[in-house]
Short mmCIF file of C-alpha atoms (C1' of nucleotides) and ligand atoms in Angstrom, two decimals:
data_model
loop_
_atom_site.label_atom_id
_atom_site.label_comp_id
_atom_site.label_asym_id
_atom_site.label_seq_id
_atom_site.Cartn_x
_atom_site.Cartn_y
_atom_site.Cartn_z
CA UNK Y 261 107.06 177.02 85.49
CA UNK Y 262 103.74 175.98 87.46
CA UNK Y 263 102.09 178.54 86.23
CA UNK Y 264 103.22 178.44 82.41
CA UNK Y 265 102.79 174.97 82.33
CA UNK Y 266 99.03 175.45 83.60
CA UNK Y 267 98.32 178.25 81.45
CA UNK Y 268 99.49 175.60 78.10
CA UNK Y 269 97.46 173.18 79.54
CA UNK Y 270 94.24 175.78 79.87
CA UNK Y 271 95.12 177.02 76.32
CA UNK Y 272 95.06 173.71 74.48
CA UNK Y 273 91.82 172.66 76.52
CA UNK Y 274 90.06 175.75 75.07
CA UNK Y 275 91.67 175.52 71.74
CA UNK Y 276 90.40 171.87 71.42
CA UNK Y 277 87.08 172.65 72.76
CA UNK Y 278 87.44 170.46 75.64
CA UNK Y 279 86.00 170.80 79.12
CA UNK Y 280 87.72 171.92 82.24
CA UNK Y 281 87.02 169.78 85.05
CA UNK Y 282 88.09 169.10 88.99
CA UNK Y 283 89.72 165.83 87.78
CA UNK Y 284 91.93 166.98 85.62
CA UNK Y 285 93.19 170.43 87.82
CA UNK Y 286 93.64 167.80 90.44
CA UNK Y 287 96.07 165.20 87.90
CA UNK Y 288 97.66 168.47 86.87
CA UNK Y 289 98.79 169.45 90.30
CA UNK Y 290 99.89 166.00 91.21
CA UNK Y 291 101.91 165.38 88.25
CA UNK Y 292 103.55 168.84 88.36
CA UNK Y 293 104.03 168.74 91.87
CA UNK Y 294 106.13 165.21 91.46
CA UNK Y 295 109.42 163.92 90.71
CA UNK Y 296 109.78 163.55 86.98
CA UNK Y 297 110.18 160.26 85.10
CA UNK Y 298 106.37 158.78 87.25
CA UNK Y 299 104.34 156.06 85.57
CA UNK Y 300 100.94 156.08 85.18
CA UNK Y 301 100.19 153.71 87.62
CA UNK Y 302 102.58 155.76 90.29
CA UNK Y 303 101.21 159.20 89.28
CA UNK Y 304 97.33 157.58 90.08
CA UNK Y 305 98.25 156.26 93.75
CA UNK Y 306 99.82 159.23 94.55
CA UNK Y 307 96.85 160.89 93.40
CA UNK Y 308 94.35 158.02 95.02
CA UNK Y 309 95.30 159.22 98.19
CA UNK Y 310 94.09 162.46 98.53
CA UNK Y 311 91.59 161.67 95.80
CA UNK Y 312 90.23 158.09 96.20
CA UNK Y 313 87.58 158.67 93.49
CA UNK Y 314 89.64 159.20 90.70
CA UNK Y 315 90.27 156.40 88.60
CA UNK Y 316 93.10 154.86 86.34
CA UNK Y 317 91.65 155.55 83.41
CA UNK Y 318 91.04 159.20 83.65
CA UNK Y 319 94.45 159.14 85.02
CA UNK Y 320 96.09 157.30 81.55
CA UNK Y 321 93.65 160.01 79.16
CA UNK Y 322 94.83 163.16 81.26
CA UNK Y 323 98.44 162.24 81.05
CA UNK Y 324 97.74 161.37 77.41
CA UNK Y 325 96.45 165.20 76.69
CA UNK Y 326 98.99 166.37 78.98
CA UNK Y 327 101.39 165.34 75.60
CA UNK Y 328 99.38 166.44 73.36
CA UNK Y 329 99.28 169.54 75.15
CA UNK Y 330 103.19 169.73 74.93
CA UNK Y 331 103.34 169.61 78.76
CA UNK Y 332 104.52 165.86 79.04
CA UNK Y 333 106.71 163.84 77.14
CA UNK Y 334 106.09 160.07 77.41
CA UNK Y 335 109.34 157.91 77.36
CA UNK Y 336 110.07 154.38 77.82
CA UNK Y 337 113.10 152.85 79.80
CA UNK Y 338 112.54 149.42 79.51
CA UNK Y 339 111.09 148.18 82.37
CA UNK Y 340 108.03 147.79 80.68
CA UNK Y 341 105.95 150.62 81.56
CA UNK Y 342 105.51 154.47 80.38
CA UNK Y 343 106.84 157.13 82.22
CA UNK Y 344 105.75 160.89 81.91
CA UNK Y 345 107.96 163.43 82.10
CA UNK Y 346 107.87 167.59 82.92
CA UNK Y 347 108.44 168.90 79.05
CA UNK Y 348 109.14 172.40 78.98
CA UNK Y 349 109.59 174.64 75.58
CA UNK Y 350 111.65 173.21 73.08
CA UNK Y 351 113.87 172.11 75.68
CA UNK Y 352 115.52 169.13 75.40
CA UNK Y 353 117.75 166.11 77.04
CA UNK Y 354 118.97 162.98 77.63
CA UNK Y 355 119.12 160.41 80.37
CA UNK Y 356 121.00 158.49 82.87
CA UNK Y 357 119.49 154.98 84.06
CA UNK Y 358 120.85 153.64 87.11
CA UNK Y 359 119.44 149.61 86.68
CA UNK Y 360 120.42 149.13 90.51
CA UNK Y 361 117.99 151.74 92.10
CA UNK Y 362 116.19 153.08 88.99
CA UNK Y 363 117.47 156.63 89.49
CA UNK Y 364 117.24 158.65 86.52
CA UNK Y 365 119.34 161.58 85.98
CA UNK Y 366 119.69 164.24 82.81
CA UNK Y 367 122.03 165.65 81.09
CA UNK Y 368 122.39 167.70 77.76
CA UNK Y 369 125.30 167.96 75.26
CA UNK Y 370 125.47 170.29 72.08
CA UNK Y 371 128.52 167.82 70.85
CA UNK Y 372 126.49 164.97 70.51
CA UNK Y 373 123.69 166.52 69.28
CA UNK Y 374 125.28 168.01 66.36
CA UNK Y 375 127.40 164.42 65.50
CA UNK Y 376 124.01 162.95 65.58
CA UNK Y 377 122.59 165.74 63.25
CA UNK Y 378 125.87 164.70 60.58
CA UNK Y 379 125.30 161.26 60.98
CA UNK Y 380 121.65 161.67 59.80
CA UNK Y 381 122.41 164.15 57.58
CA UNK Y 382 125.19 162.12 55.58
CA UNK Y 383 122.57 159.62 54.74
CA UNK Y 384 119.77 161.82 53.72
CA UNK Y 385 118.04 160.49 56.84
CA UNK Y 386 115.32 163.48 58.80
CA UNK Y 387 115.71 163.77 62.14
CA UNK Y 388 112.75 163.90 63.78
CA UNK Y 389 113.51 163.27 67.32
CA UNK Y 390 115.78 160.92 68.94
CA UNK Y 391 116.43 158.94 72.59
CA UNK Y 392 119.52 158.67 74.23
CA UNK Y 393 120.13 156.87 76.94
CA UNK Y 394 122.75 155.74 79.15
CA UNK Y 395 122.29 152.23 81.33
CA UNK Y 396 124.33 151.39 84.56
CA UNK Y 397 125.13 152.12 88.04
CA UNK Y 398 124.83 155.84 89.06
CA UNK Y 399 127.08 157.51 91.77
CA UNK Y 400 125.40 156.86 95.20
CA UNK Y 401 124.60 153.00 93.92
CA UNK Y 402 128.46 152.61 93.54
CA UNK Y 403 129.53 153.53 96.95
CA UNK B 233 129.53 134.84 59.79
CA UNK B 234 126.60 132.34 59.73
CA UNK B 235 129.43 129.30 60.60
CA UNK B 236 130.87 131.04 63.53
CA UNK B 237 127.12 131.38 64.53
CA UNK B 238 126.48 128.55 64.75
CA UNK B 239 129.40 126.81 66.28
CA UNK B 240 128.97 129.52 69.06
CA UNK B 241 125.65 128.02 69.72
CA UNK B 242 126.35 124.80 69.48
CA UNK B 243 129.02 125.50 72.06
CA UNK B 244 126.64 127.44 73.77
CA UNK B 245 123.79 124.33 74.19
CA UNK B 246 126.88 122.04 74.67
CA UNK B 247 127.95 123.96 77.84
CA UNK B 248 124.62 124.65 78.99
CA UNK B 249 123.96 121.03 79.32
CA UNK B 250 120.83 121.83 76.64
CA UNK B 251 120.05 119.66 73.48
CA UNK B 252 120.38 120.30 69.94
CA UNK B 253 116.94 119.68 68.13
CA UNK B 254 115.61 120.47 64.73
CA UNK B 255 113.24 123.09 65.81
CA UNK B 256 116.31 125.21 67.32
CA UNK B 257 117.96 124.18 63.94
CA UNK B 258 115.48 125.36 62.06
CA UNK B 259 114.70 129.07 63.96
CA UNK B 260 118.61 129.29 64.32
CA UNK B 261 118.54 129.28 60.28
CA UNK B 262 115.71 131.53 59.69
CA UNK B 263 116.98 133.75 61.98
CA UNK B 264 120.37 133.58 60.51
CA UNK B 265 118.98 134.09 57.08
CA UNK B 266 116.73 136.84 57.90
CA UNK B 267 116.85 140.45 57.56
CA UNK B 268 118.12 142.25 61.13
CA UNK B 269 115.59 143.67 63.43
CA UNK B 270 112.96 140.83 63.35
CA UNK B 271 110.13 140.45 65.88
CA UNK B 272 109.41 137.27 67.35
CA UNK B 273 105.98 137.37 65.89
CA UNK B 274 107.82 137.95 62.46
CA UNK B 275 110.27 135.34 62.86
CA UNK B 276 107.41 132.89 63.59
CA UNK B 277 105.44 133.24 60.53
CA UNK B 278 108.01 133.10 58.62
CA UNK B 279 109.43 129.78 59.55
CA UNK B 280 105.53 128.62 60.20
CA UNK B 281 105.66 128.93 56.61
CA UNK B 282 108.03 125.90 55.70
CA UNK B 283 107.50 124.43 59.15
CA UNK B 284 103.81 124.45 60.07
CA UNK B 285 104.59 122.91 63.37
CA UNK B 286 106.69 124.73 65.11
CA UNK B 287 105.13 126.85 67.83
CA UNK B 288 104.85 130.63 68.57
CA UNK B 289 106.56 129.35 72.41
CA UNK B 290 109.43 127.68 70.85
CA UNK B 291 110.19 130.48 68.64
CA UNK B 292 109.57 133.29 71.56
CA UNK B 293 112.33 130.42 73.83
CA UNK B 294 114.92 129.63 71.65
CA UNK B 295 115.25 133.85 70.66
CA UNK B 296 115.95 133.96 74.48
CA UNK B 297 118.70 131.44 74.00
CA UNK B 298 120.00 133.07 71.11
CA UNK B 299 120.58 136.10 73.31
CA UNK B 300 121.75 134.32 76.17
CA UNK B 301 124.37 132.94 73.69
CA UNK B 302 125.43 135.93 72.40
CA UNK B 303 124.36 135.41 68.91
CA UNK B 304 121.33 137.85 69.14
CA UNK B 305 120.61 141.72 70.92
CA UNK B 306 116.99 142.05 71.86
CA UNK B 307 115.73 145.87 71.18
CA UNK B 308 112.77 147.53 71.55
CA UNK B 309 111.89 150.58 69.09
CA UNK B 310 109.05 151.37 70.71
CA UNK B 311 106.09 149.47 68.54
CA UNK B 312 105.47 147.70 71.36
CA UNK B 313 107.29 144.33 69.70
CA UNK B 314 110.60 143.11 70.97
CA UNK B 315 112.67 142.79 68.11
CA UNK B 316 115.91 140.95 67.95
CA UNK B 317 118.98 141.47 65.89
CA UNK B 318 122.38 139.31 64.95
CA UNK B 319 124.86 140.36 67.27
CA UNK B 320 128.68 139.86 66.13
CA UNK B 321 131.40 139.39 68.63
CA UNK B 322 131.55 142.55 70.36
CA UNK B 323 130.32 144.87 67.72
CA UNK B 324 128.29 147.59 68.46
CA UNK B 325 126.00 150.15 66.31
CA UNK B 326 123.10 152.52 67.10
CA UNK B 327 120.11 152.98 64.68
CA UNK B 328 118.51 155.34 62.40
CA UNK B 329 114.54 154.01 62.59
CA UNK B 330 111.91 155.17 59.83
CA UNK B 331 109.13 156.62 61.06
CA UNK B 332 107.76 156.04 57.77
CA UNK B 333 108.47 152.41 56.53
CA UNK B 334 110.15 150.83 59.33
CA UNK B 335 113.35 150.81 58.39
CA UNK B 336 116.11 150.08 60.32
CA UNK B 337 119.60 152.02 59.37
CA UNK B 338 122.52 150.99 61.56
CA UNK B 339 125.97 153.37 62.41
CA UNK B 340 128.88 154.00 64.39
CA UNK B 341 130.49 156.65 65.66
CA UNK B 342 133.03 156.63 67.78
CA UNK B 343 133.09 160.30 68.99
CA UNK B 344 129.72 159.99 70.04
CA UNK B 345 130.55 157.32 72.37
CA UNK B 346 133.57 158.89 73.89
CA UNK B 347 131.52 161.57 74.40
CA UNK B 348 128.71 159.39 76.39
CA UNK B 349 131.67 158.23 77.95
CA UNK B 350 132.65 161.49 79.39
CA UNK B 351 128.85 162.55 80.40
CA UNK B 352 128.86 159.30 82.67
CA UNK B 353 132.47 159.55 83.72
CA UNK B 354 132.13 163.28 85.19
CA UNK B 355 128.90 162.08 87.69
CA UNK B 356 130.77 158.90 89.01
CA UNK B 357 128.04 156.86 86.88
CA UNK B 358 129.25 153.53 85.19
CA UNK B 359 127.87 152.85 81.87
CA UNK B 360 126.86 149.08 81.49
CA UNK B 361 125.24 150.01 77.89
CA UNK B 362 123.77 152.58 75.99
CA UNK B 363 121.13 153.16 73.35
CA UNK B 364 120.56 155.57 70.77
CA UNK B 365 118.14 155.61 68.04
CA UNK B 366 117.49 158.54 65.91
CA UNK B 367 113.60 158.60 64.50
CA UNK B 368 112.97 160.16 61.24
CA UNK B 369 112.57 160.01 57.55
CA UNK B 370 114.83 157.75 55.88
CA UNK B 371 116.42 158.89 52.42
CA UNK B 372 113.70 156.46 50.36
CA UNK B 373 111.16 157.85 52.19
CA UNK B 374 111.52 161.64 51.46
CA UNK B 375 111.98 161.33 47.76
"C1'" DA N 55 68.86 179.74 86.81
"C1'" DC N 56 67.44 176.17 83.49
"C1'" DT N 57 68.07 173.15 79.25
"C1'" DC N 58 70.35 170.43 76.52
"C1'" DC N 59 73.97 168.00 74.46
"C1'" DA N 60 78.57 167.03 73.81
"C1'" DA N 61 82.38 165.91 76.65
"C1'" DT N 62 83.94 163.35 80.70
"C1'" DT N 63 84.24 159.97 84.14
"C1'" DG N 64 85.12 155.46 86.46
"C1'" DA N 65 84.23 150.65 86.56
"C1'" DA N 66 84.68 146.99 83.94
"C1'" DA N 67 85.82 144.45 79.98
"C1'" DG N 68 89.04 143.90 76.12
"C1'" DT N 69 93.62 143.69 73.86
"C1'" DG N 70 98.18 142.25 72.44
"C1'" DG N 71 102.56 140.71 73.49
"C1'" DA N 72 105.18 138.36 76.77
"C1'" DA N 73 105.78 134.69 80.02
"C1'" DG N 74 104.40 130.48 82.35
"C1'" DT N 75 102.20 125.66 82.66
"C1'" DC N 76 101.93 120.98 81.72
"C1'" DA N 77 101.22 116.64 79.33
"C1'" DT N 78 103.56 114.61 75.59
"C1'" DA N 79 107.60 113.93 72.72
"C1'" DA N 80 112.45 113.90 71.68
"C1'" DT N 81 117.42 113.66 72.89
"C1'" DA N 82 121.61 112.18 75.08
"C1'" DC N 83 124.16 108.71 76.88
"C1'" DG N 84 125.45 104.49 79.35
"C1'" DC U 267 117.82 99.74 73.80
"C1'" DG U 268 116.32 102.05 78.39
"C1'" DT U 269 115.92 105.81 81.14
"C1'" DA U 270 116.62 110.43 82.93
"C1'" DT U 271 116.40 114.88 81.42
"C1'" DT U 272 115.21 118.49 78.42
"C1'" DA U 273 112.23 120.38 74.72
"C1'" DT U 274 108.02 121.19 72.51
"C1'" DG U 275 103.44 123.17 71.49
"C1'" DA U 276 98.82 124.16 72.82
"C1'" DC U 277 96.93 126.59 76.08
"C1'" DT U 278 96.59 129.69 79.99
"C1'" DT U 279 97.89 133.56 82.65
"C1'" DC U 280 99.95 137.91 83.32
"C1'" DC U 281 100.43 142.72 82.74
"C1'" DA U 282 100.17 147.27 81.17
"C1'" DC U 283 97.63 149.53 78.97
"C1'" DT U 284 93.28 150.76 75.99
"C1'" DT U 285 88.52 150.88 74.94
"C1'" DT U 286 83.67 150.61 76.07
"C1'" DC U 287 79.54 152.26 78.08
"C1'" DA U 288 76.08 153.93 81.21
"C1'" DA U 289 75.85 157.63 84.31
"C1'" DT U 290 77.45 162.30 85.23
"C1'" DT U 291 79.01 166.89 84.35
"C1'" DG U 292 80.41 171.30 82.05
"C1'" DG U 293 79.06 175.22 79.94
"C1'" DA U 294 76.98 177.64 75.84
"C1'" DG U 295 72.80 179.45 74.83
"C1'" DT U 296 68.33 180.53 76.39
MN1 LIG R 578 114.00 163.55 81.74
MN1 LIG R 579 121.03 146.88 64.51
ZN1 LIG R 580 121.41 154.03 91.52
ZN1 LIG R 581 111.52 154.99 55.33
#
DNA sequence: ACTCCAATTGAAAGTGGAAGTCATAATACG
DNA sequence: CGTATTATGACTTCCACTTTCAATTGGAGT
């Protein structure tokens, strides 16, 4: 997954004549070696600290090509700030918000995707992505 | 609808211990008599057109009341404006957003959220509410 | 290896929407 | 009325990006 996901990243760099460079190998491994769902502000201190000299801003523009790439999907839960996360081929799913300890969990259903599909569809409407998401307590916060 | 409105706010500033001025009058109609889905911004200009005086603040405040009373859902579509709708006793709809114009389709479907139901209910999480917004073309849009 | 130029970087400044401040004005009620 | 309390509006601050810009770097072509 590491390795396809580096090889993407390599591709579209070439493809868009861009420039390989330490900073962005470095933001690479960081953000593919974390927990999914990380802000920009969370991926760059993680990164600080092995790498004081790298700053916020090359931090926002890598995880910026890092969707255009394909490799990261940038999402918004509402507590005002964007979150990055792992986005592998074509693959696809929902989430799980837990607004006590900010937990966020996936899931997938084929059901719901289709019912959404015939809802759009029965109004002429194109689909061209959508965001599901489920607020509340998870599991562990409800013990 | 636009009675029961505003009797519920009335009761709402009467139990709140708040006061009833002409400014919240006057935002309480325009909101009322506005298209869903407005942004405060929006709102603003288009009571600063018949009511020069009234501030961006007050407009931005007495939203916030209107959702504290019940009478309006803020949203956020992701354009980086908070956008507020009416919101009926208890009702509930998702929304089909243009991509294209802006548009804002509403619909229900009750499978979908037994389904969502289900998805929370099997991992012990407790749903406290939901969202789900399907981006596309609307049906204007692709002709 | 060396040149050269476009791409990149990081610090700093800028932006836009939301949220807060505060002096003045308006409302509720005895 | 008179007064305590709340509301208003202009302005400021906050915050999460987003852009700018001078200095640096990558790498294609000598
Ligand atoms: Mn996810
Ligand atoms: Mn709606
Ligand atoms: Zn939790
Ligand atoms: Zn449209």
């Amino acid at each position: 997954m590491k390795r396809a996901m580096t090889k993407i990243f390599a591709d579209f760099i070439a493809r868009r004549g861009l420039k390989s460079t330490k900073q962005r190998d470095i933001i690479l491994d960081g953000f593919l070696a974390s927990d999914r769902h990380l802000s920009i502000e969370e991926l760059y201190l993680k990164i600080r600290a092995s790498h004081p000299n790298i700053g916020y801003a090359t931090v926002y523009r890598t995880l910026k090509l890092f969707a255009e790439a394909g490799i990261a999907r940038e999402m918004q839960f509402g507590d005002g700030q964007t979150r990055y996360e792992h986005a592998g081929e074509g693959e696809h799913h929902d989430h799980l918000v837990c607004t006590r300890c900010g937990s966020i969990e996936e899931f997938e259903n084929e059901t719901i995707e289709q019912l959404q599909a015939e809802v759009a569809n029965s109004r002429g409407f194109l689909i061209e992505k959508h965001r599901l998401e489920l607020y509340g307590v998870c599991g562990s916060c409800r013990k």
